[in-house]
XYZ file of C-alpha atoms in Angstrom:
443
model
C 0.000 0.000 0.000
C 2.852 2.249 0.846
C 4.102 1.831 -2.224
C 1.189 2.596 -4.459
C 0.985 5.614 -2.619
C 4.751 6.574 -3.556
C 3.926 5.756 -7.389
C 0.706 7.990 -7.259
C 2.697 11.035 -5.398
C 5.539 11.045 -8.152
C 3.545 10.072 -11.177
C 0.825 13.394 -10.154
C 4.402 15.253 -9.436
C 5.764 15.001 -12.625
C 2.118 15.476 -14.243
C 2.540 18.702 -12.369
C 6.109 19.432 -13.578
C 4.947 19.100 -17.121
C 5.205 23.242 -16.746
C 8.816 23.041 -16.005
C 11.017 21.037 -18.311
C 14.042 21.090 -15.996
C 12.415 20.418 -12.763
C 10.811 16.998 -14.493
C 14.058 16.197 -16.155
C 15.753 16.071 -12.237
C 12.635 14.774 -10.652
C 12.413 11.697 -13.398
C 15.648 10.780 -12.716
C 15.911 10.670 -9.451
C 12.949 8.896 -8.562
C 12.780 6.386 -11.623
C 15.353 3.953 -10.106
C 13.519 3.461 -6.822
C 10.555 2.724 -8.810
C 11.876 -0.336 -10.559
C 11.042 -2.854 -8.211
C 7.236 -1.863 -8.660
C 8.167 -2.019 -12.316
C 9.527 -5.629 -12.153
C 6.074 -6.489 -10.216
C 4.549 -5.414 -12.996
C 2.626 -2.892 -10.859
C -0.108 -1.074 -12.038
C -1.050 2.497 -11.384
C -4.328 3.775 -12.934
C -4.478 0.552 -14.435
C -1.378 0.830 -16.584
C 2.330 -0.839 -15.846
C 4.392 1.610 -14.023
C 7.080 1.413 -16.678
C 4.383 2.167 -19.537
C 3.075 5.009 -17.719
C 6.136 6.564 -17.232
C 7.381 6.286 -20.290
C 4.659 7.813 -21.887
C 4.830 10.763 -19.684
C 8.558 11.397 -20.974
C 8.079 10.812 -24.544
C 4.411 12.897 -24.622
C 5.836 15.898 -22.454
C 8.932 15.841 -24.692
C 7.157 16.351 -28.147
C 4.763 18.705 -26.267
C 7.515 20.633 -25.282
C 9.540 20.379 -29.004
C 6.313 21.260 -30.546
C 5.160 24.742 -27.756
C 8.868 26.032 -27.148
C 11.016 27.953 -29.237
C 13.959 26.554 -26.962
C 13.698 22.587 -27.863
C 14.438 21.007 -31.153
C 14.495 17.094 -32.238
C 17.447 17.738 -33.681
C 19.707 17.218 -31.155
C 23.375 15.769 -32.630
C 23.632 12.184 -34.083
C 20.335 11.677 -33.474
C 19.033 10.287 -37.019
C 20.039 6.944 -36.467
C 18.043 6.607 -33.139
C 14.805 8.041 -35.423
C 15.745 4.968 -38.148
C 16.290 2.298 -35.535
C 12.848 3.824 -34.022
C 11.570 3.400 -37.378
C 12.312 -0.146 -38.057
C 10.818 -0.963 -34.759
C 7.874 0.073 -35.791
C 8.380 -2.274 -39.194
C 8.718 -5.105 -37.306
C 5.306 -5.242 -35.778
C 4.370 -6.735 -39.549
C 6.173 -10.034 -37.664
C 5.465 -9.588 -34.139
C 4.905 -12.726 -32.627
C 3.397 -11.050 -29.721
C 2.013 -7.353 -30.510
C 1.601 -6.289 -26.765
C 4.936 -7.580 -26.107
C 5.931 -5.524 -29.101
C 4.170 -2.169 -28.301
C 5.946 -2.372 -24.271
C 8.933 -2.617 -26.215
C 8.387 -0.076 -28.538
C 7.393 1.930 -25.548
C 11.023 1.489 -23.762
C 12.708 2.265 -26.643
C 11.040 5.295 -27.157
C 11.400 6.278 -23.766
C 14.963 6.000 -24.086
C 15.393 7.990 -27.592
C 13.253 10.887 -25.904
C 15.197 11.374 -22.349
C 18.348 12.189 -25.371
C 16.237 14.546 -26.679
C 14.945 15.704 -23.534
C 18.502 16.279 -21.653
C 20.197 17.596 -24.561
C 17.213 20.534 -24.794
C 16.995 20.924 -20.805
C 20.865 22.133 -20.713
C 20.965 25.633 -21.843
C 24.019 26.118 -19.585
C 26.544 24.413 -17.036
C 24.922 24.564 -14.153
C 22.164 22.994 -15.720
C 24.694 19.928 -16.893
C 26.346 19.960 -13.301
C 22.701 19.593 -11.178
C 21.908 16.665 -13.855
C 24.698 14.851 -13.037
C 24.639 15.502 -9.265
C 20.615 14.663 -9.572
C 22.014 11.221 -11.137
C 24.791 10.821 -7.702
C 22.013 11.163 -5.385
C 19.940 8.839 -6.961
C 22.378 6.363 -6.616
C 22.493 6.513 -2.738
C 19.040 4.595 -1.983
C 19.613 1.405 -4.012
C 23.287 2.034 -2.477
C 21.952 1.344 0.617
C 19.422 -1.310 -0.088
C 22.248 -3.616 -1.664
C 24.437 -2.701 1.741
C 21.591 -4.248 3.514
C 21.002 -7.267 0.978
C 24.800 -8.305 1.258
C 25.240 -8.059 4.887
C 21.776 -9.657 5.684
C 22.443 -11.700 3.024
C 18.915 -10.897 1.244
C 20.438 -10.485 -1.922
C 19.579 -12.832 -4.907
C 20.606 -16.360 -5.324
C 22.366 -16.990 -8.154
C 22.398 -20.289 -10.313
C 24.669 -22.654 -9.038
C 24.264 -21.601 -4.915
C 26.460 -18.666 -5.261
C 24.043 -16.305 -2.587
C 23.999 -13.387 -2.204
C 23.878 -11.041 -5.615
C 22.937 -7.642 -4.586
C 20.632 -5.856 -6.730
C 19.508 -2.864 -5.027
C 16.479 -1.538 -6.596
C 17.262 -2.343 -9.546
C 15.544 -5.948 -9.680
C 18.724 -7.713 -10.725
C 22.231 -7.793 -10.232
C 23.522 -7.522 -13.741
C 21.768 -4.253 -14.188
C 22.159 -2.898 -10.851
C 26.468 -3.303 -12.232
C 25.544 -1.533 -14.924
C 23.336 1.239 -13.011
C 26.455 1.712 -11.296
C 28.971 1.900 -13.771
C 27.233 4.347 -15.601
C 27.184 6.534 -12.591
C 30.171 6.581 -11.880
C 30.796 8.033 -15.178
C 28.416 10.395 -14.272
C 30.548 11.702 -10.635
C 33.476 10.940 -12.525
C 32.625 14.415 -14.712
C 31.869 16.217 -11.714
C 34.927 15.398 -9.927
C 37.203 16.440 -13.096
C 35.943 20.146 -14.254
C 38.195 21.974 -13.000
C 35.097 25.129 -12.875
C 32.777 23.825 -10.814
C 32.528 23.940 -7.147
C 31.419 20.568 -5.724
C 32.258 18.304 -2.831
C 34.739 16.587 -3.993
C 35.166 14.387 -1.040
C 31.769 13.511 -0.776
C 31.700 12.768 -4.514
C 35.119 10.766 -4.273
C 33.409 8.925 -1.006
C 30.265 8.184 -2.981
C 32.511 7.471 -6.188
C 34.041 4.624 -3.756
C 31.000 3.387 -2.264
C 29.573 2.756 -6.291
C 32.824 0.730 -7.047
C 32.348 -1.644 -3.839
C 28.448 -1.757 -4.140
C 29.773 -3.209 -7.910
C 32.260 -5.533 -6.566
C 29.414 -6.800 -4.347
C 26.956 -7.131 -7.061
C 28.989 -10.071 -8.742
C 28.887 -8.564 -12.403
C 31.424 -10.449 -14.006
C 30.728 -8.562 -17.181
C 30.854 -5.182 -15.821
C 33.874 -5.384 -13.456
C 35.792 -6.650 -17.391
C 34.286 -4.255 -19.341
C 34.560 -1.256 -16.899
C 38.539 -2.455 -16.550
C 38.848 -2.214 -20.107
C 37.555 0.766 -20.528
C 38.825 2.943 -18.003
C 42.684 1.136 -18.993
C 41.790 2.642 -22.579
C 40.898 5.837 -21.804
C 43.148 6.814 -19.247
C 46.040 5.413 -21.710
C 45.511 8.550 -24.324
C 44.934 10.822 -20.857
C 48.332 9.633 -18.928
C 49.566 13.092 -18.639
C 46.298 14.146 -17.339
C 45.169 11.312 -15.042
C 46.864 10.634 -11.575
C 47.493 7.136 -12.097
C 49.006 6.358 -8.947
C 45.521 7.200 -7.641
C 43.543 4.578 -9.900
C 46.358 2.023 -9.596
C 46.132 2.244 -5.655
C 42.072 2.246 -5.868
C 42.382 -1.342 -7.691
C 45.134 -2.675 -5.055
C 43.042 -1.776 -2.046
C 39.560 -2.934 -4.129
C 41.670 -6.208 -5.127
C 42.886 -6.452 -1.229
C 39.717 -6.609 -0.054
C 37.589 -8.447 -2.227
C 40.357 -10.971 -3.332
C 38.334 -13.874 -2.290
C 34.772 -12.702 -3.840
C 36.261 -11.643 -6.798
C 38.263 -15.177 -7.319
C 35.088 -17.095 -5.894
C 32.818 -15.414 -8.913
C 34.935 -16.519 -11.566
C 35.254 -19.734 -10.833
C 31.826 -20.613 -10.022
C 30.506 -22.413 -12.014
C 26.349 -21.456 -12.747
C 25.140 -24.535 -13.934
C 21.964 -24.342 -16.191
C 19.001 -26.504 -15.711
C 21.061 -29.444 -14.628
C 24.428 -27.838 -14.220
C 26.336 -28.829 -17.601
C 26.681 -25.530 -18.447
C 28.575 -22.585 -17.091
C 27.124 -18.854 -18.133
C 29.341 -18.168 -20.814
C 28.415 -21.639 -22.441
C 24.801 -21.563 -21.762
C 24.788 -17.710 -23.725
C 26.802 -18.951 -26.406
C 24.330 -21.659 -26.844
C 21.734 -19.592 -26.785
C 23.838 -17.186 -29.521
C 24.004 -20.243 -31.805
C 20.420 -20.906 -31.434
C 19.075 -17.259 -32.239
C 21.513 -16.855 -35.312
C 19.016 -20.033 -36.776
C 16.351 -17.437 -37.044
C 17.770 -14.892 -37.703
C 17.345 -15.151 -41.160
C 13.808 -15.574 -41.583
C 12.846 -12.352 -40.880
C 16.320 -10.500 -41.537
C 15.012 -7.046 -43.265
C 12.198 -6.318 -39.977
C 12.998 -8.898 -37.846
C 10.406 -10.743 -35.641
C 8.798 -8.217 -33.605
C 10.594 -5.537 -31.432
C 9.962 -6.707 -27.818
C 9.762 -10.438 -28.521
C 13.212 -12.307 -28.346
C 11.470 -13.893 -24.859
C 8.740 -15.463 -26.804
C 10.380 -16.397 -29.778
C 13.104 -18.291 -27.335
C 9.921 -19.497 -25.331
C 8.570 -20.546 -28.428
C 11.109 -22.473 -30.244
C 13.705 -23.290 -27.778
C 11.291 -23.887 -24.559
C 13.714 -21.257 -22.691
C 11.978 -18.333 -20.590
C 14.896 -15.968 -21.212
C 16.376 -13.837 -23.905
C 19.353 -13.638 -25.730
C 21.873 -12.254 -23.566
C 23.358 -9.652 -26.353
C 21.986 -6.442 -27.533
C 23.456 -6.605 -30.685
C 22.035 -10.169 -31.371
C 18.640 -9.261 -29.996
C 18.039 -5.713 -32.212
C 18.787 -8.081 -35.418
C 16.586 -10.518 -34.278
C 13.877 -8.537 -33.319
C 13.900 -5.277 -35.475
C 15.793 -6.837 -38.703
C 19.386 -6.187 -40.193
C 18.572 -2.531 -40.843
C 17.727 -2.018 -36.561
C 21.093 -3.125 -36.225
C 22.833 -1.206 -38.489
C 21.102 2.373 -37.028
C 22.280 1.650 -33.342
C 25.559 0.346 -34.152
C 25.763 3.163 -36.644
C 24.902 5.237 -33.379
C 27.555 3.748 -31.189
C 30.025 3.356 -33.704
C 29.848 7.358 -34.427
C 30.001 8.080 -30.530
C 32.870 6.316 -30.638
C 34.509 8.377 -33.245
C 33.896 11.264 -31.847
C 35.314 10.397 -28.370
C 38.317 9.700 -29.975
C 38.696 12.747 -32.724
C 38.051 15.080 -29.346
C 41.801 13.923 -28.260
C 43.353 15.985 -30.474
C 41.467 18.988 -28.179
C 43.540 19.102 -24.978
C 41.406 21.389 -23.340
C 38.158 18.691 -23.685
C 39.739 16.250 -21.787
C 37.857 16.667 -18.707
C 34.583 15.722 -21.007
C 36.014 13.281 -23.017
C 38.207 10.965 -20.611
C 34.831 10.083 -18.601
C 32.819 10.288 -22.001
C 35.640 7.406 -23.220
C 34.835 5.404 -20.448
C 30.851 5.530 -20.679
C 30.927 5.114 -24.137
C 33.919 2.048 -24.186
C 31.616 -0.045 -21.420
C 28.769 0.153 -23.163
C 30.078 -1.191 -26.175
C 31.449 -4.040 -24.429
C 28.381 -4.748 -21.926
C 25.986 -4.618 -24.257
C 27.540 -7.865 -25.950
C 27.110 -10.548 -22.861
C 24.082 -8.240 -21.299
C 20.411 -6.798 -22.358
C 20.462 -2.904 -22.005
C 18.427 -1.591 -24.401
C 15.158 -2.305 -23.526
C 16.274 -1.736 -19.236
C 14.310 1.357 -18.456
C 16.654 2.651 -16.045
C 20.048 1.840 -17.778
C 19.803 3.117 -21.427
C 18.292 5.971 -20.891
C 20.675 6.969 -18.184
C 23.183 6.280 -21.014
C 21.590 8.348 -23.590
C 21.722 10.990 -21.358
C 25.299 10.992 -20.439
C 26.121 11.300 -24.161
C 23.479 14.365 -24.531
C 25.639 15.814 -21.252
C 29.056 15.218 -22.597
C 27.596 16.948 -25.623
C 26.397 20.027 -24.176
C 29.965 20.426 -21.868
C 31.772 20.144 -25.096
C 29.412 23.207 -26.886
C 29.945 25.255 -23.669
C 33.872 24.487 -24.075
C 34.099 26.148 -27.055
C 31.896 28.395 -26.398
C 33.699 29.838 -23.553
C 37.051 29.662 -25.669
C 35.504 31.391 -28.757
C 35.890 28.203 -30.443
C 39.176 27.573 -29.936
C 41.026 24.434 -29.306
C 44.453 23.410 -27.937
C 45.542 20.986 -30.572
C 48.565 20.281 -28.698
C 50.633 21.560 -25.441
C 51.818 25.605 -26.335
C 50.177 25.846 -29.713
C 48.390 29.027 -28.565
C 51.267 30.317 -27.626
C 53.740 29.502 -30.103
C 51.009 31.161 -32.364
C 50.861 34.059 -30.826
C 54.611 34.546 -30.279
C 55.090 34.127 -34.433
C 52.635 37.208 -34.274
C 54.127 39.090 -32.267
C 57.680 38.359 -34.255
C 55.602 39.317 -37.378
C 54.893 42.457 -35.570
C 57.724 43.400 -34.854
C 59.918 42.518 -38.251
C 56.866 44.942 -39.969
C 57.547 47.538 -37.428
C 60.998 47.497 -38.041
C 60.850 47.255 -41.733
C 58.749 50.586 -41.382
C 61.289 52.275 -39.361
C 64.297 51.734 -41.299
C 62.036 52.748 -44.325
């Protein structure tokens, strides 16, 4: 009852904020992640899932706002192949195996491509970008503390196999609680690297702690790699700019203390039904299995939403495939593929053409990192259609593009190719100067 009572209060809340852009944008994502437990429930709230209700709050007071005010546009950067890949979902309810299941999905999706357009638009200036991403710390605390109290009263979930004890906060499940908390430490990772802005930095570096042990504690496998990876990566073309002493002693003391968990989770085994198969194996098999079909509906796939009933279906497996990429080409078609790896791919570019800009590195050494672990993640895990996750993604990208605009703004459009170009410029000016000065007097 409690609950439902919480739901109503920041469902007629956000109704309310529908006359302030910004103050919806902070107030969705901060309450959205303790509402995902009602979501996995499946409860309803005037008779519609949570999730669904949500979502279409977001997406209609979005286009509301693109279409009333002067101030928000749909064109927000690299956005066309998020409209295509929206487009093909729509195609592929021609195959949908399961049109309800197909119009939730739809639904997330949607969701997700409108908080882009949403955050991008919100952001007219720093501050704006700065009490985002301090909105997205804070939100982390509650499920912080819930998976603190699932791992020392040992509440957590139990994993296949009889390894206890997976944290999941409020997030519903461990995997994407890891990747809930991954992405938000991206998030603190900005605010504790402009050098402009005046924030806690020890709280944020204390709360930037507590997100890497509540991940250690969640048993993600997948993120703890991928995170590695990607942090190694970026802060190898930042070296001059990173204290690495600082990151190499974090992982000693994280590796100190965990040792044993972190050992214990990779070699337990999580059997499947009758425990021949580890995780890896049992998603490879289910890989293998999915590329069969693949090709029967390859242009518009077989229904965006559906990869659990098609499994169900043909396999007799209640899960899905546990890949983004695979799913998106099995459920909106070749061409739903190509748009969001088209999407990713381009992020990816432009993270790494912004290295030439010494001055961006601030923005682009956390925007690196967030964009690197997704890439990876999304191949052993299912993001895109978490309502929590990807659009706390998307929005990190609309962020880091809105910092880099106010960059070069500030600097008039200028850019620091390399260390003492400015300078060395303006010293061949002012030798110019002088030699035409000179040539003037003599004349």
């Amino acid at each position: 009852m409690l609950g439902k009572i919480l739901i109503y209060v920041i469902v007629t809340v956000l109704t309310v904020l529908v006359l302030n852009p910004h103050y919806f944008t902070y107030t969705y994502f901060l309450t959205r992640p303790l509402l995902q437990p009602f979501a996995m429930e499946r409860m309803l709230v005037f008779g519609v899932p949570i999730t669904g209700l949500m979502a279409l709050q977001l997406a209609l007071f979005t286009v509301f706002w693109g279409i009333v005010r002067k101030d928000f546009s749909f064109r927000v950067p690299n956005i066309l192949p998020l409209y295509i890949l929206l487009f093909f979902a729509l195609m592929s309810f021609i195959n949908s195996v399961d049109v309800y299941a197909s119009m939730a999905g739809f639904a997330k999706l949607v969701t997700a491509v409108m908080s882009y357009v949403l955050v991008y638009n919100v952001i007219k200036e720093e501050k704006d970008a700065r009490k985002l991403l301090l909105v997205i710390v804070l939100a982390t605390l509650i499920p912080m503390a819930v998976g603190y109290y699932q791992f020392f009263t040992e509440s957590g979930g139990k994993a296949i196999g009889g390894l206890t004890n997976r944290v999941k906060g409020t997030l519903g499940m461990a995997n994407a609680y890891g990747i809930y908390l991954a992405l938000s430490l991206c998030a603190t990772a900005i605010l504790l690297l402009h050098p402009r802005w005046r924030v806690n930095k020890r709280l944020l570096g204390m709360a930037a702690a507590s997100m890497v042990v509540s991940s250690v504690i969640a048993l993600n496998r997948g993120t703890w790699i991928a995170l590695s990876f990607a942090v190694a990566v970026a802060t190898m073309f930042y070296i001059r700019k990173i204290r690495i002493r600082w990151i190499l002693f974090g992982a000693v003391v994280v590796f100190g203390l965990f040792s044993n968990l972190i050992y214990e989770r990779f070699q337990q085994l999580e059997g499947g039904e009758h425990n021949e198969m580890n995780t890896l194996e049992r998603r490879i098999s289910y890989w293998k299995s999915t590329w069969a079909f693949v090709p029967e509906h390859l242009l518009v796939g077989w229904g965006i939403g559906t990869a659990q009933q098609v499994m169900e279906e043909h396999f007799d497996v209640a899960d899905v495939t546990h890949n983004d990429y695979l799913r998106l080409l099995l459920e909106t078609g070749i061409f739903g593929l190509a748009a969001y790896l088209f999407f990713l791919g381009r992020q990816a570019w432009l993270a790494l053409r912004r290295l030439r800009y010494k001055n961006l590195w601030y923005i682009n050494y956390p925007a690196l990192i967030t964009i690197f672990y997704f890439i990876i993640i999304s191949m052993p895990q299912n993001i895109y259609d978490h309502m929590v996750n990807l659009p706390l993604f998307f929005s990190l990208i609309a962020i880091s593009y809105r910092l880099v605009e106010f960059e070069l703004s500030r600097t008039g459009g200028a850019v620091q190719h390399k260390p003492g170009l400015q300078e060395l410029n303006r010293n061949r000016r002012g030798k110019q100067l002088v030699r035409h000065a000179a040539s003037k007097f003599h004349s």
